[in-house]
Amino acid sequence: MHIATKGSKIDISSEKKLENFSKKIIINLKLGDIFFLFGDIGVGKTTFVRYLINHLQKKFNQKVTEVTSPTFNIMNEYNVGDFLIKHYDLYRLNKAIELKELNLFDKSEKAILFIEWPQIIKQKPSSVFELYFEYENNYQNRFINF
């Protein structure tokens, strides 16, 4: 999937900019895509996934649903059109061994994965899109680097 060139920096300082970026992502989205979402709490990772899922729901003429953080559930699943989307939040996991129970990458070719807090993953799949959500200017501006 081509988002932009490696080393690109996208301004997401407003929710509208973040929403517009999520619209661009859905154009080339395909089953088997895996996204690692890095960044501090509150920087926009879950909001990005919410916009993306809601845009897909509109595209497939489905009811727009609430997309919440999977912090407490670890994973939320959404069936949207032709896609199964799995949204993970690994923030509460302490040890890599806990990942084994999740079967994180089993049958990943039949879904699209968005994984927040992927730092705990020691063996990542060969093809992963890494998005780094960052603050700048004393939390006044937000960017996605990739």
Short mmCIF file of N, CA and C in Angstrom, two decimals:
data_model
loop_
_atom_site.label_atom_id
_atom_site.label_comp_id
_atom_site.label_asym_id
_atom_site.label_seq_id
_atom_site.Cartn_x
_atom_site.Cartn_y
_atom_site.Cartn_z
N MET A 1 0.85 -1.17 0.00
CA MET A 1 0.00 0.00 0.00
C MET A 1 0.89 1.22 0.00
N HIS A 2 0.60 2.14 -0.86
CA HIS A 2 1.38 3.37 -0.92
C HIS A 2 0.64 4.47 -0.17
N ILE A 3 1.19 4.93 0.92
CA ILE A 3 0.62 6.04 1.68
C ILE A 3 1.35 7.31 1.27
N ALA A 4 2.63 7.26 1.33
CA ALA A 4 3.53 8.34 0.93
C ALA A 4 4.93 7.73 1.01
N THR A 5 5.92 8.51 0.73
CA THR A 5 7.27 7.97 0.79
C THR A 5 7.70 7.78 2.23
N LYS A 6 8.55 6.79 2.44
CA LYS A 6 9.06 6.54 3.78
C LYS A 6 9.76 7.80 4.27
N GLY A 7 9.52 8.14 5.50
CA GLY A 7 10.09 9.36 6.05
C GLY A 7 9.14 10.54 5.93
N SER A 8 7.92 10.28 5.49
CA SER A 8 6.93 11.34 5.35
C SER A 8 6.42 11.77 6.71
N LYS A 9 5.94 13.00 6.76
CA LYS A 9 5.39 13.56 7.98
C LYS A 9 4.07 14.24 7.62
N ILE A 10 2.98 13.77 8.24
CA ILE A 10 1.65 14.28 7.97
C ILE A 10 1.16 15.07 9.18
N ASP A 11 0.71 16.29 8.95
CA ASP A 11 0.16 17.12 10.02
C ASP A 11 -1.25 16.65 10.36
N ILE A 12 -1.47 16.29 11.62
CA ILE A 12 -2.80 15.89 12.09
C ILE A 12 -3.19 16.73 13.30
N SER A 13 -2.78 17.99 13.28
CA SER A 13 -3.01 18.87 14.43
C SER A 13 -4.48 19.17 14.67
N SER A 14 -5.32 18.99 13.67
CA SER A 14 -6.77 19.13 13.86
C SER A 14 -7.42 17.79 13.56
N GLU A 15 -8.60 17.58 14.13
CA GLU A 15 -9.32 16.32 13.86
C GLU A 15 -9.67 16.22 12.38
N LYS A 16 -9.94 17.34 11.72
CA LYS A 16 -10.28 17.33 10.30
C LYS A 16 -9.10 16.80 9.48
N LYS A 17 -7.89 17.19 9.84
CA LYS A 17 -6.69 16.71 9.13
C LYS A 17 -6.51 15.21 9.37
N LEU A 18 -6.76 14.76 10.59
CA LEU A 18 -6.66 13.33 10.89
C LEU A 18 -7.72 12.55 10.12
N GLU A 19 -8.93 13.09 10.07
CA GLU A 19 -10.01 12.46 9.32
C GLU A 19 -9.66 12.36 7.84
N ASN A 20 -9.12 13.42 7.27
CA ASN A 20 -8.74 13.41 5.86
C ASN A 20 -7.64 12.39 5.58
N PHE A 21 -6.69 12.26 6.49
CA PHE A 21 -5.63 11.26 6.33
C PHE A 21 -6.22 9.85 6.34
N SER A 22 -7.18 9.62 7.22
CA SER A 22 -7.79 8.28 7.30
C SER A 22 -8.54 7.95 6.00
N LYS A 23 -9.14 8.94 5.38
CA LYS A 23 -9.82 8.73 4.09
C LYS A 23 -8.83 8.27 3.02
N LYS A 24 -7.64 8.83 3.04
CA LYS A 24 -6.61 8.46 2.05
C LYS A 24 -6.16 7.02 2.24
N ILE A 25 -6.13 6.57 3.48
CA ILE A 25 -5.67 5.21 3.77
C ILE A 25 -6.64 4.17 3.20
N ILE A 26 -7.95 4.42 3.29
CA ILE A 26 -8.92 3.39 2.88
C ILE A 26 -8.90 3.13 1.39
N ILE A 27 -8.34 4.03 0.61
CA ILE A 27 -8.31 3.85 -0.85
C ILE A 27 -7.57 2.57 -1.23
N ASN A 28 -6.46 2.29 -0.58
CA ASN A 28 -5.63 1.14 -0.93
C ASN A 28 -5.66 0.01 0.09
N LEU A 29 -6.56 0.08 1.04
CA LEU A 29 -6.63 -0.92 2.10
C LEU A 29 -6.98 -2.29 1.52
N LYS A 30 -6.31 -3.32 2.02
CA LYS A 30 -6.62 -4.68 1.56
C LYS A 30 -6.45 -5.67 2.70
N LEU A 31 -7.11 -6.81 2.56
CA LEU A 31 -6.98 -7.87 3.56
C LEU A 31 -5.52 -8.25 3.71
N GLY A 32 -5.12 -8.48 4.93
CA GLY A 32 -3.73 -8.83 5.21
C GLY A 32 -2.88 -7.65 5.64
N ASP A 33 -3.39 -6.43 5.45
CA ASP A 33 -2.64 -5.25 5.90
C ASP A 33 -2.54 -5.23 7.41
N ILE A 34 -1.36 -4.90 7.90
CA ILE A 34 -1.11 -4.80 9.34
C ILE A 34 -0.48 -3.44 9.61
N PHE A 35 -1.08 -2.71 10.55
CA PHE A 35 -0.59 -1.39 10.92
C PHE A 35 -0.17 -1.40 12.38
N PHE A 36 1.05 -0.98 12.64
CA PHE A 36 1.52 -0.75 14.00
C PHE A 36 1.37 0.75 14.26
N LEU A 37 0.66 1.09 15.33
CA LEU A 37 0.41 2.48 15.68
C LEU A 37 1.16 2.82 16.96
N PHE A 38 2.21 3.60 16.83
CA PHE A 38 3.04 4.02 17.95
C PHE A 38 2.65 5.42 18.38
N GLY A 39 2.77 5.73 19.67
CA GLY A 39 2.54 7.09 20.12
C GLY A 39 2.00 7.16 21.53
N ASP A 40 2.16 8.33 22.12
CA ASP A 40 1.71 8.56 23.49
C ASP A 40 0.19 8.46 23.61
N ILE A 41 -0.27 8.35 24.83
CA ILE A 41 -1.70 8.36 25.12
C ILE A 41 -2.28 9.70 24.67
N GLY A 42 -3.40 9.64 23.98
CA GLY A 42 -4.11 10.85 23.59
C GLY A 42 -3.64 11.53 22.33
N VAL A 43 -2.69 10.93 21.63
CA VAL A 43 -2.12 11.59 20.44
C VAL A 43 -2.97 11.37 19.19
N GLY A 44 -3.92 10.41 19.20
CA GLY A 44 -4.82 10.25 18.07
C GLY A 44 -4.87 8.88 17.42
N LYS A 45 -4.26 7.87 18.01
CA LYS A 45 -4.24 6.53 17.41
C LYS A 45 -5.64 5.94 17.27
N THR A 46 -6.39 5.92 18.36
CA THR A 46 -7.74 5.36 18.33
C THR A 46 -8.66 6.23 17.48
N THR A 47 -8.51 7.53 17.53
CA THR A 47 -9.34 8.42 16.72
C THR A 47 -9.09 8.16 15.24
N PHE A 48 -7.86 7.92 14.86
CA PHE A 48 -7.51 7.56 13.48
C PHE A 48 -8.26 6.30 13.06
N VAL A 49 -8.22 5.26 13.89
CA VAL A 49 -8.90 4.00 13.57
C VAL A 49 -10.41 4.22 13.49
N ARG A 50 -10.96 5.03 14.39
CA ARG A 50 -12.40 5.32 14.36
C ARG A 50 -12.80 5.98 13.05
N TYR A 51 -12.07 7.01 12.64
CA TYR A 51 -12.38 7.67 11.37
C TYR A 51 -12.28 6.69 10.21
N LEU A 52 -11.25 5.89 10.21
CA LEU A 52 -11.05 4.94 9.12
C LEU A 52 -12.21 3.94 9.04
N ILE A 53 -12.59 3.36 10.16
CA ILE A 53 -13.70 2.40 10.17
C ILE A 53 -15.00 3.08 9.78
N ASN A 54 -15.26 4.26 10.31
CA ASN A 54 -16.50 4.97 9.96
C ASN A 54 -16.55 5.34 8.49
N HIS A 55 -15.43 5.71 7.88
CA HIS A 55 -15.41 5.98 6.44
C HIS A 55 -15.71 4.72 5.64
N LEU A 56 -15.15 3.60 6.08
CA LEU A 56 -15.44 2.33 5.39
C LEU A 56 -16.91 1.97 5.53
N GLN A 57 -17.48 2.18 6.70
CA GLN A 57 -18.90 1.89 6.90
C GLN A 57 -19.76 2.72 5.95
N LYS A 58 -19.43 3.98 5.80
CA LYS A 58 -20.17 4.84 4.85
C LYS A 58 -19.98 4.35 3.42
N LYS A 59 -18.76 3.97 3.07
CA LYS A 59 -18.46 3.48 1.72
C LYS A 59 -19.31 2.26 1.38
N PHE A 60 -19.52 1.38 2.36
CA PHE A 60 -20.29 0.16 2.14
C PHE A 60 -21.75 0.31 2.55
N ASN A 61 -22.20 1.55 2.71
CA ASN A 61 -23.59 1.85 3.06
C ASN A 61 -24.04 1.11 4.33
N GLN A 62 -23.16 1.07 5.30
CA GLN A 62 -23.47 0.48 6.59
C GLN A 62 -23.68 1.58 7.62
N LYS A 63 -24.39 1.22 8.66
CA LYS A 63 -24.62 2.16 9.75
C LYS A 63 -23.27 2.51 10.40
N VAL A 64 -23.05 3.79 10.63
CA VAL A 64 -21.83 4.23 11.30
C VAL A 64 -21.97 3.88 12.78
N THR A 65 -21.01 3.14 13.29
CA THR A 65 -21.07 2.68 14.67
C THR A 65 -20.02 3.39 15.52
N GLU A 66 -20.19 3.24 16.81
CA GLU A 66 -19.19 3.78 17.73
C GLU A 66 -17.96 2.88 17.68
N VAL A 67 -16.81 3.49 17.57
CA VAL A 67 -15.54 2.77 17.59
C VAL A 67 -14.80 3.23 18.83
N THR A 68 -14.66 2.33 19.76
CA THR A 68 -14.05 2.68 21.05
C THR A 68 -12.65 2.09 21.16
N SER A 69 -11.93 2.59 22.12
CA SER A 69 -10.60 2.06 22.40
C SER A 69 -10.71 0.65 22.94
N PRO A 70 -9.87 -0.26 22.44
CA PRO A 70 -9.89 -1.63 22.97
C PRO A 70 -8.96 -1.82 24.17
N THR A 71 -8.66 -0.76 24.88
CA THR A 71 -7.73 -0.84 26.00
C THR A 71 -8.12 -1.93 26.99
N PHE A 72 -9.39 -2.00 27.36
CA PHE A 72 -9.79 -2.98 28.37
C PHE A 72 -10.11 -4.34 27.77
N ASN A 73 -10.60 -4.38 26.55
CA ASN A 73 -10.91 -5.65 25.89
C ASN A 73 -9.69 -6.26 25.22
N ILE A 74 -8.68 -5.50 24.97
CA ILE A 74 -7.48 -5.83 24.21
C ILE A 74 -7.76 -5.80 22.70
N MET A 75 -8.93 -6.29 22.25
CA MET A 75 -9.23 -6.31 20.83
C MET A 75 -10.71 -6.07 20.59
N ASN A 76 -11.00 -5.20 19.63
CA ASN A 76 -12.36 -5.01 19.12
C ASN A 76 -12.36 -5.42 17.66
N GLU A 77 -13.46 -6.02 17.24
CA GLU A 77 -13.57 -6.53 15.88
C GLU A 77 -14.74 -5.86 15.17
N TYR A 78 -14.55 -5.55 13.89
CA TYR A 78 -15.57 -4.89 13.10
C TYR A 78 -15.66 -5.57 11.74
N ASN A 79 -16.88 -5.93 11.34
CA ASN A 79 -17.13 -6.42 9.99
C ASN A 79 -17.65 -5.26 9.17
N VAL A 80 -16.86 -4.84 8.20
CA VAL A 80 -17.21 -3.67 7.40
C VAL A 80 -17.08 -4.05 5.93
N GLY A 81 -18.21 -4.14 5.24
CA GLY A 81 -18.16 -4.52 3.83
C GLY A 81 -17.45 -5.84 3.66
N ASP A 82 -16.41 -5.83 2.86
CA ASP A 82 -15.63 -7.04 2.59
C ASP A 82 -14.51 -7.27 3.60
N PHE A 83 -14.43 -6.42 4.61
CA PHE A 83 -13.30 -6.44 5.53
C PHE A 83 -13.68 -6.89 6.94
N LEU A 84 -12.78 -7.64 7.53
CA LEU A 84 -12.80 -7.89 8.97
C LEU A 84 -11.66 -7.06 9.53
N ILE A 85 -11.99 -6.14 10.41
CA ILE A 85 -10.97 -5.27 10.99
C ILE A 85 -10.81 -5.64 12.46
N LYS A 86 -9.57 -5.88 12.86
CA LYS A 86 -9.26 -6.17 14.25
C LYS A 86 -8.40 -5.03 14.78
N HIS A 87 -8.91 -4.40 15.83
CA HIS A 87 -8.24 -3.25 16.43
C HIS A 87 -7.75 -3.66 17.81
N TYR A 88 -6.45 -3.75 17.96
CA TYR A 88 -5.82 -4.19 19.21
C TYR A 88 -5.23 -3.00 19.96
N ASP A 89 -5.23 -3.10 21.27
CA ASP A 89 -4.52 -2.16 22.13
C ASP A 89 -3.75 -3.00 23.13
N LEU A 90 -2.44 -3.02 23.00
CA LEU A 90 -1.60 -3.89 23.82
C LEU A 90 -1.02 -3.18 25.04
N TYR A 91 -1.54 -2.02 25.35
CA TYR A 91 -1.01 -1.18 26.43
C TYR A 91 -0.94 -1.92 27.77
N ARG A 92 -1.94 -2.71 28.08
CA ARG A 92 -2.01 -3.38 29.39
C ARG A 92 -1.19 -4.66 29.48
N LEU A 93 -0.62 -5.10 28.36
CA LEU A 93 0.19 -6.32 28.40
C LEU A 93 1.58 -5.99 28.94
N ASN A 94 2.09 -6.87 29.77
CA ASN A 94 3.39 -6.64 30.40
C ASN A 94 4.51 -7.50 29.83
N LYS A 95 4.15 -8.67 29.31
CA LYS A 95 5.17 -9.61 28.84
C LYS A 95 4.79 -10.12 27.45
N ALA A 96 5.80 -10.35 26.65
CA ALA A 96 5.58 -10.84 25.29
C ALA A 96 4.84 -12.18 25.29
N ILE A 97 5.00 -12.98 26.33
CA ILE A 97 4.33 -14.28 26.41
C ILE A 97 2.81 -14.12 26.37
N GLU A 98 2.30 -12.99 26.85
CA GLU A 98 0.85 -12.74 26.84
C GLU A 98 0.31 -12.62 25.41
N LEU A 99 1.16 -12.30 24.47
CA LEU A 99 0.74 -12.20 23.07
C LEU A 99 0.35 -13.55 22.49
N LYS A 100 0.99 -14.59 22.98
CA LYS A 100 0.73 -15.94 22.46
C LYS A 100 -0.75 -16.30 22.57
N GLU A 101 -1.37 -15.93 23.67
CA GLU A 101 -2.78 -16.24 23.89
C GLU A 101 -3.70 -15.50 22.92
N LEU A 102 -3.23 -14.38 22.39
CA LEU A 102 -4.05 -13.58 21.47
C LEU A 102 -4.08 -14.13 20.05
N ASN A 103 -3.11 -14.99 19.72
CA ASN A 103 -2.99 -15.48 18.34
C ASN A 103 -3.05 -14.30 17.37
N LEU A 104 -2.27 -13.30 17.67
CA LEU A 104 -2.32 -12.02 16.99
C LEU A 104 -2.26 -12.10 15.47
N PHE A 105 -1.35 -12.88 14.95
CA PHE A 105 -1.16 -12.91 13.49
C PHE A 105 -1.73 -14.16 12.82
N ASP A 106 -2.43 -15.02 13.58
CA ASP A 106 -3.08 -16.17 12.97
C ASP A 106 -4.19 -15.68 12.05
N LYS A 107 -4.21 -16.19 10.86
CA LYS A 107 -5.22 -15.83 9.86
C LYS A 107 -5.27 -14.33 9.59
N SER A 108 -4.15 -13.65 9.76
CA SER A 108 -4.11 -12.20 9.54
C SER A 108 -4.35 -11.84 8.08
N GLU A 109 -4.16 -12.80 7.19
CA GLU A 109 -4.41 -12.53 5.76
C GLU A 109 -5.90 -12.39 5.48
N LYS A 110 -6.75 -12.76 6.44
CA LYS A 110 -8.19 -12.66 6.26
C LYS A 110 -8.77 -11.45 6.99
N ALA A 111 -7.89 -10.58 7.47
CA ALA A 111 -8.34 -9.41 8.24
C ALA A 111 -7.37 -8.26 7.98
N ILE A 112 -7.73 -7.11 8.51
CA ILE A 112 -6.85 -5.94 8.56
C ILE A 112 -6.63 -5.66 10.03
N LEU A 113 -5.36 -5.55 10.43
CA LEU A 113 -5.03 -5.36 11.83
C LEU A 113 -4.51 -3.96 12.10
N PHE A 114 -5.04 -3.35 13.13
CA PHE A 114 -4.52 -2.09 13.66
C PHE A 114 -4.09 -2.38 15.09
N ILE A 115 -2.80 -2.20 15.38
CA ILE A 115 -2.27 -2.58 16.67
C ILE A 115 -1.62 -1.38 17.35
N GLU A 116 -2.27 -0.92 18.42
CA GLU A 116 -1.71 0.16 19.22
C GLU A 116 -0.77 -0.43 20.26
N TRP A 117 0.28 0.29 20.58
CA TRP A 117 1.29 -0.12 21.55
C TRP A 117 1.96 -1.43 21.13
N PRO A 118 2.47 -1.53 19.91
CA PRO A 118 3.07 -2.78 19.43
C PRO A 118 4.50 -3.03 19.92
N GLN A 119 5.02 -2.17 20.76
CA GLN A 119 6.41 -2.30 21.21
C GLN A 119 6.70 -3.65 21.84
N ILE A 120 5.71 -4.30 22.39
CA ILE A 120 5.90 -5.58 23.08
C ILE A 120 6.11 -6.73 22.09
N ILE A 121 5.79 -6.52 20.83
CA ILE A 121 5.90 -7.56 19.80
C ILE A 121 7.37 -7.72 19.41
N LYS A 122 7.91 -8.89 19.65
CA LYS A 122 9.32 -9.14 19.35
C LYS A 122 9.54 -9.61 17.91
N GLN A 123 8.62 -10.43 17.40
CA GLN A 123 8.74 -10.93 16.03
C GLN A 123 7.59 -10.38 15.21
N LYS A 124 7.89 -9.33 14.44
CA LYS A 124 6.83 -8.73 13.65
C LYS A 124 6.80 -9.38 12.27
N PRO A 125 5.63 -9.39 11.66
CA PRO A 125 5.51 -9.92 10.30
C PRO A 125 6.40 -9.14 9.33
N SER A 126 6.69 -9.73 8.20
CA SER A 126 7.61 -9.10 7.26
C SER A 126 7.05 -7.80 6.67
N SER A 127 5.75 -7.72 6.52
CA SER A 127 5.16 -6.54 5.90
C SER A 127 4.22 -5.84 6.89
N VAL A 128 4.73 -4.77 7.48
CA VAL A 128 3.96 -4.01 8.46
C VAL A 128 4.10 -2.53 8.13
N PHE A 129 3.00 -1.81 8.21
CA PHE A 129 3.03 -0.37 8.07
C PHE A 129 3.16 0.23 9.46
N GLU A 130 4.21 0.98 9.70
CA GLU A 130 4.44 1.58 11.00
C GLU A 130 4.12 3.06 10.95
N LEU A 131 3.16 3.48 11.77
CA LEU A 131 2.77 4.88 11.86
C LEU A 131 3.14 5.39 13.25
N TYR A 132 3.89 6.47 13.29
CA TYR A 132 4.34 7.06 14.54
C TYR A 132 3.59 8.36 14.78
N PHE A 133 2.70 8.36 15.76
CA PHE A 133 1.90 9.53 16.12
C PHE A 133 2.71 10.32 17.15
N GLU A 134 2.97 11.59 16.87
CA GLU A 134 3.85 12.36 17.74
C GLU A 134 3.31 13.75 18.01
N TYR A 135 3.64 14.24 19.19
CA TYR A 135 3.35 15.62 19.57
C TYR A 135 4.57 16.48 19.25
N GLU A 136 4.33 17.75 18.96
CA GLU A 136 5.40 18.74 18.85
C GLU A 136 4.91 20.05 19.42
N ASN A 137 5.83 20.97 19.63
CA ASN A 137 5.47 22.32 20.10
C ASN A 137 4.72 22.28 21.43
N ASN A 138 5.26 21.56 22.39
CA ASN A 138 4.64 21.50 23.71
C ASN A 138 3.18 21.04 23.62
N TYR A 139 2.94 19.98 22.86
CA TYR A 139 1.63 19.35 22.68
C TYR A 139 0.66 20.18 21.84
N GLN A 140 1.10 21.22 21.18
CA GLN A 140 0.23 22.06 20.37
C GLN A 140 -0.03 21.45 18.99
N ASN A 141 0.91 20.69 18.48
CA ASN A 141 0.79 20.11 17.15
C ASN A 141 0.98 18.59 17.24
N ARG A 142 0.30 17.91 16.30
CA ARG A 142 0.43 16.45 16.22
C ARG A 142 0.78 16.08 14.78
N PHE A 143 1.58 15.03 14.64
CA PHE A 143 2.01 14.57 13.33
C PHE A 143 2.01 13.05 13.30
N ILE A 144 1.91 12.51 12.10
CA ILE A 144 2.16 11.09 11.88
C ILE A 144 3.41 11.01 11.02
N ASN A 145 4.37 10.27 11.52
CA ASN A 145 5.61 9.98 10.77
C ASN A 145 5.58 8.53 10.36
N PHE A 146 6.09 8.24 9.16
CA PHE A 146 6.21 6.86 8.71
C PHE A 146 7.31 6.73 7.72
#
